[in-house]
């Protein structure tokens, strides 16, 4: 592994003072924030990033807890194991707990953090291959577009066709969460949905708007009102642990035999957590029946443009959407 | 180079290592504790599983310098820990004993990680179901695919701890061979919804 200096700042101000001073996207040499390290150490071992400094958050107090009232506040260092195990959190924000428990392995979930899960880099094998100078690494071309693209995007792709690897991201976007980030210049809270960027927006080399000089502090999830139910369904090739081929975060509020409102976000199919607003709008006020679910699934995938090897994701995702509605019926 | 103060297998250990070294590298190449295996070295196989503050973690994906102030247990520390907790005992940890009796190994490479994942599970939940055992071991790959005996070994350790008399093994799905009468909670029949593609409920 590349050699680096390891810093242990004692508070957030000291941490941000150790981050790069420029406001652009992170470059491979820029100092990196170390939280659980489950993605970052893999990137270091694969020589995808070679920072001179790692800024560990391990000794900063107060970032590894959560507060559950009507709403939910999560520090950036809360582990996925904590999120999946808290029964009160699971009862209220089921989609989030189910997403957390679907991630990786028990060992990884005890170290992996909320902040790291949201900021993790793509798993596309061209990106992860040190020898492949793909567009995510500053090259000219997305090799997945004309190459082996079974696991790549069917929605929102171009000029890169990665899928966002996070399970928590679709769940938290479904819950209308906001994210707080801080830099030496000040602190800012934005909707999590606008935290993530398509490759055709922002920088093609990044998946979010976090700048090199910024640190993610935590996430706020507003209260989900009475009558809401939620779930996260994830389909993967291997049941023990794997990234999603497709995933569905769904929250619904029922009114008798009808769907009053729904929030639907897809994972594993696009470079960002993909909110299916047309489907959400369609189901509002409709009868809670199979034909409504099927029409919603068709609408959610209406704009899909599969590559050579991933058209299977369209019926797969449509099936997951219908299963999610059925589960909450 | 950094001097680390680790709490390892019940002892206070001082060791110097480069800042970018993982806990696994320090265990194996500074301290000579080679029970934690270096398999994939990137979080896919679970062979380097150790317990940090009682929780299973991957030593290959944790920098050693971040372990200061935490209790680390490796496979080398499991038998001494059991004997410290049970003065006068000459036994190994019951999970180790059960792996031995069930022949729950072939090449043995995954065994330290398997045993530690199982120990962490039983510390938290002394009577897990078979599904819970499988979930707790899901991050440990056995390259010989010897999973049946591994799950049986954990079930044997549970049966012995709870006083149940083991019966001879049965290979039927969802049967716990170590519990009289046999059936663990049978898997619920899969409900198929023909209207939904791939639509089991």
XYZ file of C-alpha atoms in Angstrom:
530
model
C 0.000 0.000 0.000
C 1.085 3.551 -0.780
C 2.772 5.282 2.184
C 0.956 8.168 3.811
C 1.022 10.239 6.958
C -1.818 9.441 9.350
C -3.290 12.326 11.336
C -5.652 12.048 14.311
C -7.269 15.478 14.779
C -9.204 15.879 18.030
C -12.048 18.007 16.662
C -13.799 18.932 13.430
C -11.970 22.263 13.052
C -8.612 20.527 13.299
C -9.766 17.948 10.771
C -10.865 20.479 8.163
C -7.605 22.394 8.606
C -5.801 19.246 7.444
C -7.905 18.878 4.297
C -6.825 20.378 0.949
C -7.433 24.107 0.627
C -8.814 23.982 -2.920
C -12.564 23.781 -3.522
C -12.464 21.510 -6.550
C -13.182 17.810 -6.715
C -10.702 15.519 -4.970
C -7.627 14.540 -6.955
C -5.830 11.214 -6.384
C -3.047 12.980 -4.410
C -5.344 15.035 -2.155
C -5.567 14.226 1.549
C -8.384 11.780 2.251
C -10.725 11.490 5.199
C -10.513 8.102 6.947
C -13.696 6.939 8.696
C -14.366 3.173 8.691
C -11.927 2.770 5.811
C -13.818 -0.125 4.219
C -13.808 1.509 0.785
C -10.764 3.773 1.158
C -8.340 1.002 2.127
C -9.446 -0.943 -0.953
C -8.793 2.098 -3.130
C -5.366 2.531 -1.548
C -4.482 -1.130 -2.036
C -5.576 -0.948 -5.673
C -3.489 2.231 -6.172
C -6.521 4.211 -7.325
C -5.676 7.029 -4.899
C -2.271 7.916 -3.527
C -2.729 10.618 -0.914
C 0.147 11.957 1.164
C -2.120 12.311 4.205
C -5.063 10.457 5.706
C -7.149 12.428 8.185
C -8.621 9.919 10.620
C -11.870 10.847 12.336
C -11.467 8.152 15.010
C -10.623 10.523 17.852
C -13.231 13.189 17.151
C -15.987 12.768 19.741
C -19.677 13.116 18.954
C -19.800 11.935 15.332
C -20.579 8.262 16.022
C -23.987 8.628 17.636
C -27.573 9.085 16.567
C -30.597 10.770 18.090
C -34.020 9.303 17.492
C -36.950 11.522 18.347
C -39.776 12.263 15.949
C -36.985 12.769 13.436
C -33.595 11.089 13.197
C -30.125 12.619 13.361
C -27.206 10.418 12.388
C -23.542 11.321 12.824
C -21.239 10.559 9.906
C -19.403 7.908 11.938
C -22.447 5.852 12.967
C -21.718 2.317 11.835
C -24.047 0.303 9.648
C -24.194 -2.329 12.410
C -25.650 0.253 14.792
C -28.224 1.378 12.214
C -29.365 -2.171 11.429
C -29.668 -3.243 15.082
C -31.587 -0.444 16.770
C -35.151 -1.731 17.067
C -36.782 1.675 17.576
C -34.990 3.054 14.518
C -36.018 -0.006 12.487
C -39.654 0.350 13.458
C -39.805 3.986 12.397
C -37.376 4.078 9.462
C -37.586 0.489 8.233
C -36.210 1.236 4.771
C -32.977 2.535 6.316
C -32.455 -0.432 8.652
C -33.184 -2.915 5.849
C -30.755 -1.099 3.545
C -28.040 -1.125 6.229
C -28.381 -4.856 6.886
C -28.166 -5.588 3.161
C -24.667 -4.107 2.932
C -21.605 -6.367 2.640
C -20.738 -8.659 5.575
C -21.136 -8.534 9.377
C -17.423 -7.740 9.694
C -17.621 -4.832 7.258
C -20.823 -3.452 8.802
C -19.166 -3.175 12.228
C -16.554 -0.832 10.751
C -18.315 0.812 7.802
C -19.863 4.197 8.524
C -22.825 6.177 7.248
C -20.568 8.887 5.815
C -18.303 6.401 4.112
C -21.217 4.492 2.649
C -22.596 7.673 1.054
C -19.178 8.782 -0.248
C -17.919 5.374 -1.471
C -16.555 5.137 -4.991
C -18.042 3.006 -7.784
C -17.431 -0.722 -8.112
C -17.267 -0.760 -11.939
C -14.431 -3.163 -12.737
C -12.874 -0.768 -15.228
C -12.734 1.908 -12.534
C -11.315 -0.547 -9.991
C -8.692 -1.839 -12.411
C -5.529 0.189 -11.921
C -4.476 -0.574 -15.513
C -7.657 0.817 -17.120
C -7.420 4.619 -17.639
C -11.187 5.072 -17.784
C -13.100 8.333 -17.792
C -13.690 8.132 -14.017
C -9.924 8.218 -13.555
C -9.312 11.097 -15.966
C -9.162 9.085 -19.199
C -11.140 9.820 -22.351
C -13.512 6.872 -22.488
C -15.993 4.845 -20.454
C -14.816 1.324 -21.258
C -18.058 -0.124 -19.898
C -20.080 1.571 -22.639
C -18.728 -0.709 -25.356
C -17.283 -3.385 -23.093
C -18.497 -5.713 -20.355
C -21.402 -3.756 -18.935
C -23.590 -6.323 -17.182
C -23.404 -4.379 -13.901
C -23.611 -0.861 -15.322
C -26.264 1.830 -15.574
C -29.527 1.638 -17.499
C -30.707 5.081 -16.365
C -28.850 8.404 -16.285
C -25.682 7.044 -17.893
C -23.202 8.976 -20.020
C -20.448 9.879 -20.386
C -19.759 7.434 -17.515
C -22.014 4.414 -16.947
C -21.202 3.526 -13.336
C -23.958 2.682 -10.903
C -23.865 4.228 -7.465
C -22.883 1.422 -5.072
C -24.535 2.731 -1.895
C -27.543 1.007 -0.330
C -28.089 3.723 2.274
C -28.292 6.442 -0.386
C -31.570 5.265 -2.010
C -33.072 4.628 1.435
C -32.144 8.074 2.737
C -33.215 9.879 -0.445
C -36.528 8.013 -0.132
C -36.803 9.454 3.396
C -36.093 13.021 2.099
C -32.941 13.248 4.221
C -30.618 16.227 4.288
C -26.846 16.074 4.634
C -24.571 18.506 6.485
C -21.022 19.190 5.327
C -18.453 21.548 6.697
C -15.271 23.324 5.604
C -13.028 25.955 7.145
C -15.328 28.579 5.598
C -18.496 27.295 7.227
C -21.167 24.614 7.383
C -23.878 23.860 4.841
C -26.951 21.601 4.833
C -28.416 20.417 1.535
C -30.965 17.849 0.404
C -29.273 14.464 0.064
C -30.952 14.109 -3.324
C -28.953 17.099 -4.618
C -25.745 15.814 -2.950
C -25.368 13.198 -5.684
C -24.512 14.235 -9.253
C -24.853 12.552 -12.603
C -21.684 12.202 -14.695
C -23.275 14.592 -17.197
C -23.555 17.209 -14.431
C -20.721 18.182 -12.076
C -17.440 16.344 -12.492
C -17.484 13.032 -14.328
C -14.765 11.889 -11.916
C -16.974 12.345 -8.835
C -20.373 11.061 -7.726
C -21.333 13.939 -5.426
C -20.818 17.626 -4.724
C -18.485 17.166 -1.744
C -15.423 19.318 -2.365
C -11.842 18.455 -1.483
C -11.922 20.873 1.468
C -15.207 19.594 2.895
C -16.071 17.007 5.519
C -19.432 15.247 5.779
C -20.766 15.683 9.332
C -24.074 13.840 9.377
C -27.543 13.257 8.035
C -30.936 14.448 9.214
C -34.038 12.397 8.434
C -37.317 14.266 8.951
C -40.151 12.581 10.803
C -42.095 10.182 8.635
C -45.700 11.068 9.448
C -48.324 8.661 10.774
C -49.442 5.920 8.408
C -46.204 5.666 6.432
C -44.568 2.261 5.887
C -41.291 1.648 4.112
C -39.058 -1.139 2.823
C -35.800 -1.798 0.942
C -35.556 -4.682 -1.507
C -32.201 -5.569 -3.020
C -31.423 -8.156 -5.657
C -27.887 -9.476 -5.867
C -26.177 -12.330 -7.678
C -24.865 -13.828 -4.465
C -27.081 -14.017 -1.404
C -24.317 -13.954 1.250
C -22.983 -10.540 0.292
C -22.850 -8.476 -2.857
C -23.620 -5.119 -4.371
C -27.086 -4.588 -5.839
C -27.936 -5.540 -9.398
C -31.060 -3.542 -8.664
C -32.622 -2.230 -5.488
C -35.835 -0.453 -4.527
C -36.433 1.932 -1.634
C -40.161 2.470 -1.237
C -42.262 4.353 1.296
C -46.054 4.482 1.042
C -48.909 6.033 2.970
C -52.149 4.182 2.447
C -55.634 5.621 2.751
C -58.014 2.678 2.966
C -57.914 0.874 -0.361
C -55.919 3.636 -2.022
C -52.320 4.815 -2.074
C -52.339 8.337 -0.657
C -48.659 9.037 -1.351
C -45.523 7.097 -2.239
C -41.797 7.753 -2.477
C -39.777 5.514 -4.772
C -35.995 5.511 -5.272
C -34.014 2.961 -7.292
C -30.516 1.711 -6.507
C -28.016 -0.235 -8.601
C -29.349 1.031 -11.919
C -28.045 4.611 -12.256
C -24.992 6.711 -11.337
C -27.044 8.287 -8.533
C -29.889 7.067 -6.329
C -32.638 7.352 -8.927
C -35.839 8.972 -7.734
C -38.829 7.857 -9.806
C -40.996 10.947 -9.530
C -43.268 10.100 -12.442
C -44.179 6.838 -10.729
C -44.667 8.615 -7.380
C -47.006 11.145 -8.980
C -48.899 8.443 -10.854
C -49.740 6.270 -7.840
C -50.962 9.120 -5.604
C -54.691 8.568 -5.104
C -54.791 5.370 -7.174
C -56.235 2.063 -5.923
C -53.591 -0.049 -4.168
C -53.763 -2.867 -6.709
C -51.481 -4.912 -8.919
C -52.374 -2.900 -11.995
C -51.332 0.326 -10.248
C -48.048 -1.246 -9.159
C -47.344 -2.514 -12.658
C -48.076 0.851 -14.227
C -45.816 2.523 -11.655
C -43.016 0.072 -12.422
C -43.396 0.703 -16.169
C -43.261 4.466 -15.591
C -40.198 4.214 -13.346
C -38.257 2.389 -16.051
C -39.747 4.232 -19.017
C -36.550 6.125 -19.779
C -34.210 3.150 -19.410
C -31.514 2.811 -22.084
C -29.773 -0.508 -21.499
C -26.305 -1.310 -22.781
C -25.403 -4.563 -24.530
C -25.314 -6.795 -21.447
C -27.662 -5.225 -18.897
C -31.173 -5.117 -20.375
C -32.075 -7.768 -17.776
C -32.107 -4.971 -15.215
C -35.338 -3.556 -16.668
C -37.680 -6.507 -15.893
C -35.677 -7.187 -12.702
C -36.232 -3.675 -11.387
C -39.882 -3.645 -12.455
C -40.426 -6.882 -10.568
C -38.717 -5.493 -7.457
C -40.874 -2.374 -7.539
C -44.065 -4.457 -7.684
C -42.818 -6.731 -4.911
C -42.094 -3.723 -2.728
C -45.607 -2.306 -3.219
C -47.061 -5.724 -2.482
C -44.978 -6.102 0.665
C -46.327 -2.816 2.020
C -49.939 -3.459 0.911
C 7.109 4.536 11.833
C 4.812 4.785 14.828
C 4.934 3.082 18.221
C 1.559 1.492 18.904
C 0.148 0.516 22.265
C -2.299 -2.304 21.674
C -4.497 -4.286 24.040
C -4.105 -7.690 22.430
C -5.430 -11.029 23.692
C -5.551 -9.700 27.247
C -2.004 -8.302 27.201
C -0.632 -4.807 26.737
C 1.630 -4.884 23.691
C 3.987 -2.193 22.420
C 4.995 -2.510 18.798
C 6.565 -0.228 16.192
C 5.160 -0.319 12.676
C 4.814 1.931 9.610
C 1.770 4.213 9.738
C 0.198 2.702 6.641
C 0.259 -0.873 7.950
C -2.983 -2.671 8.635
C -3.740 -4.493 11.856
C -3.304 -7.751 9.932
C 0.195 -6.805 8.808
C 1.205 -5.849 12.351
C -0.224 -9.088 13.771
C 1.476 -11.312 11.222
C 4.707 -9.540 10.355
C 5.611 -7.726 13.565
C 4.092 -9.889 16.275
C 4.314 -13.308 14.620
C 0.623 -14.038 15.211
C -0.087 -15.864 11.964
C -3.415 -17.366 13.019
C -5.200 -14.447 11.327
C -4.915 -15.340 7.661
C -4.085 -13.052 4.767
C -6.452 -14.249 2.052
C -7.758 -11.673 -0.393
C -6.436 -8.743 1.693
C -9.303 -6.545 0.527
C -12.396 -7.498 2.468
C -13.853 -10.315 0.374
C -12.938 -13.493 2.255
C -13.109 -12.968 6.045
C -9.980 -15.068 6.729
C -8.431 -12.190 8.706
C -11.449 -11.769 11.015
C -10.516 -10.686 14.547
C -12.702 -9.380 17.368
C -12.337 -5.692 18.204
C -14.202 -4.836 21.409
C -16.005 -8.140 20.934
C -17.222 -7.409 17.402
C -15.955 -9.192 14.296
C -13.881 -6.965 12.056
C -11.500 -7.460 9.140
C -7.898 -6.917 10.212
C -6.946 -6.321 6.552
C -9.262 -3.297 6.336
C -8.272 -1.598 9.571
C -5.135 0.463 10.016
C -3.255 -0.735 13.091
C -2.852 2.820 14.372
C -6.624 3.166 14.696
C -6.752 0.180 17.092
C -5.173 1.903 20.061
C -7.595 1.983 22.969
C -9.532 -1.044 21.753
C -9.527 -4.692 22.896
C -8.319 -7.018 20.155
C -8.871 -10.773 20.259
C -7.236 -13.064 17.702
C -7.572 -16.825 17.380
C -4.410 -17.188 19.472
C -6.162 -15.487 22.383
C -9.369 -17.510 22.350
C -8.226 -20.543 24.354
C -6.403 -18.450 27.018
C -9.455 -16.206 27.294
C -11.683 -19.232 27.906
C -9.349 -20.587 30.592
C -9.108 -17.191 32.278
C -12.905 -17.064 32.398
C -13.088 -20.648 33.733
C -10.252 -21.091 36.251
C -9.048 -24.698 36.423
C -10.433 -25.587 32.989
C -8.121 -27.409 30.613
C -10.550 -27.117 27.712
C -10.406 -24.945 24.634
C -13.238 -22.543 23.865
C -16.401 -24.641 23.286
C -16.601 -23.375 19.706
C -13.068 -24.626 19.064
C -13.942 -27.964 20.675
C -17.065 -28.259 18.535
C -15.177 -27.458 15.316
C -12.728 -30.208 16.277
C -15.426 -32.789 17.032
C -17.437 -32.017 13.910
C -14.452 -32.050 11.601
C -15.471 -28.556 10.612
C -12.406 -27.941 8.533
C -10.781 -29.173 5.412
C -7.741 -27.057 4.594
C -8.238 -24.987 7.744
C -7.515 -21.596 6.180
C -10.930 -20.111 6.995
C -11.169 -21.698 10.426
C -9.730 -18.923 12.640
C -12.102 -16.393 11.083
C -15.058 -18.783 11.196
C -14.481 -19.571 14.863
C -14.164 -15.908 15.826
C -17.306 -14.926 13.893
C -19.143 -17.779 15.635
C -17.778 -16.772 19.050
C -18.933 -13.171 18.525
C -22.405 -14.417 17.563
C -22.734 -16.680 20.628
C -21.506 -13.955 22.985
C -24.360 -11.791 21.779
C -26.999 -14.461 21.224
C -26.407 -17.830 22.954
C -29.232 -19.580 21.074
C -29.268 -18.362 17.472
C -31.354 -20.074 14.818
C -29.703 -21.739 11.831
C -30.550 -18.702 9.713
C -28.888 -16.448 12.267
C -25.796 -18.675 12.291
C -25.602 -18.589 8.511
C -26.023 -14.807 8.505
C -23.307 -14.364 11.136
C -20.901 -16.522 9.114
C -21.873 -15.040 5.744
C -18.720 -12.916 5.613
C -16.406 -15.905 6.010
C -15.683 -17.831 2.841
C -14.673 -21.507 3.062
C -12.696 -22.219 -0.085
C -13.265 -25.959 0.449
C -17.029 -25.286 0.698
C -17.241 -27.203 3.975
C -20.123 -25.137 5.275
C -22.353 -27.987 6.437
C -19.999 -29.176 9.175
C -19.160 -25.599 10.115
C -22.805 -24.740 10.793
C -23.201 -28.077 12.597
C -20.234 -27.262 14.807
C -21.840 -24.018 15.913
C -25.105 -25.895 16.534
C -23.205 -28.495 18.570
C -21.654 -25.763 20.729
C -25.142 -24.316 21.281
C -26.632 -27.727 22.072
C -23.914 -28.487 24.617
C -24.173 -25.086 26.268
C -27.939 -25.440 26.617
C -27.789 -29.060 27.812
C -29.396 -30.664 24.799
C -28.156 -34.127 23.879
C -26.749 -34.195 20.358
C -28.249 -36.742 18.054
C -26.510 -38.277 15.105
C -26.316 -35.901 12.198
C -29.112 -35.701 9.718
C -28.429 -34.117 6.368
C -31.986 -33.045 5.633
C -32.422 -29.342 4.931
C -33.552 -27.293 7.920
C -32.940 -30.121 10.367
C -30.828 -29.435 13.378
C -29.028 -32.728 13.877
C -28.076 -31.895 17.450
C -31.543 -31.262 18.853
C -33.841 -34.138 19.816
C -36.778 -34.129 17.469
C -34.750 -32.353 14.917
C -36.619 -29.615 13.177
C -35.372 -26.087 13.411
C -37.923 -23.552 12.367
C -38.815 -24.913 8.964
C -38.437 -22.456 6.131
C -41.749 -20.851 5.283
C -43.126 -22.090 1.965
C -42.394 -19.620 -0.776
C -45.549 -17.872 -1.856
C -45.544 -17.192 -5.567
C -47.443 -14.320 -7.066
C -47.916 -15.209 -10.743
C -48.783 -11.607 -11.569
C -45.362 -10.291 -10.569
C -42.210 -11.163 -12.521
C -39.918 -13.154 -10.229
C -42.692 -12.647 -7.773
C -42.335 -14.806 -4.721
C -43.608 -12.826 -1.773
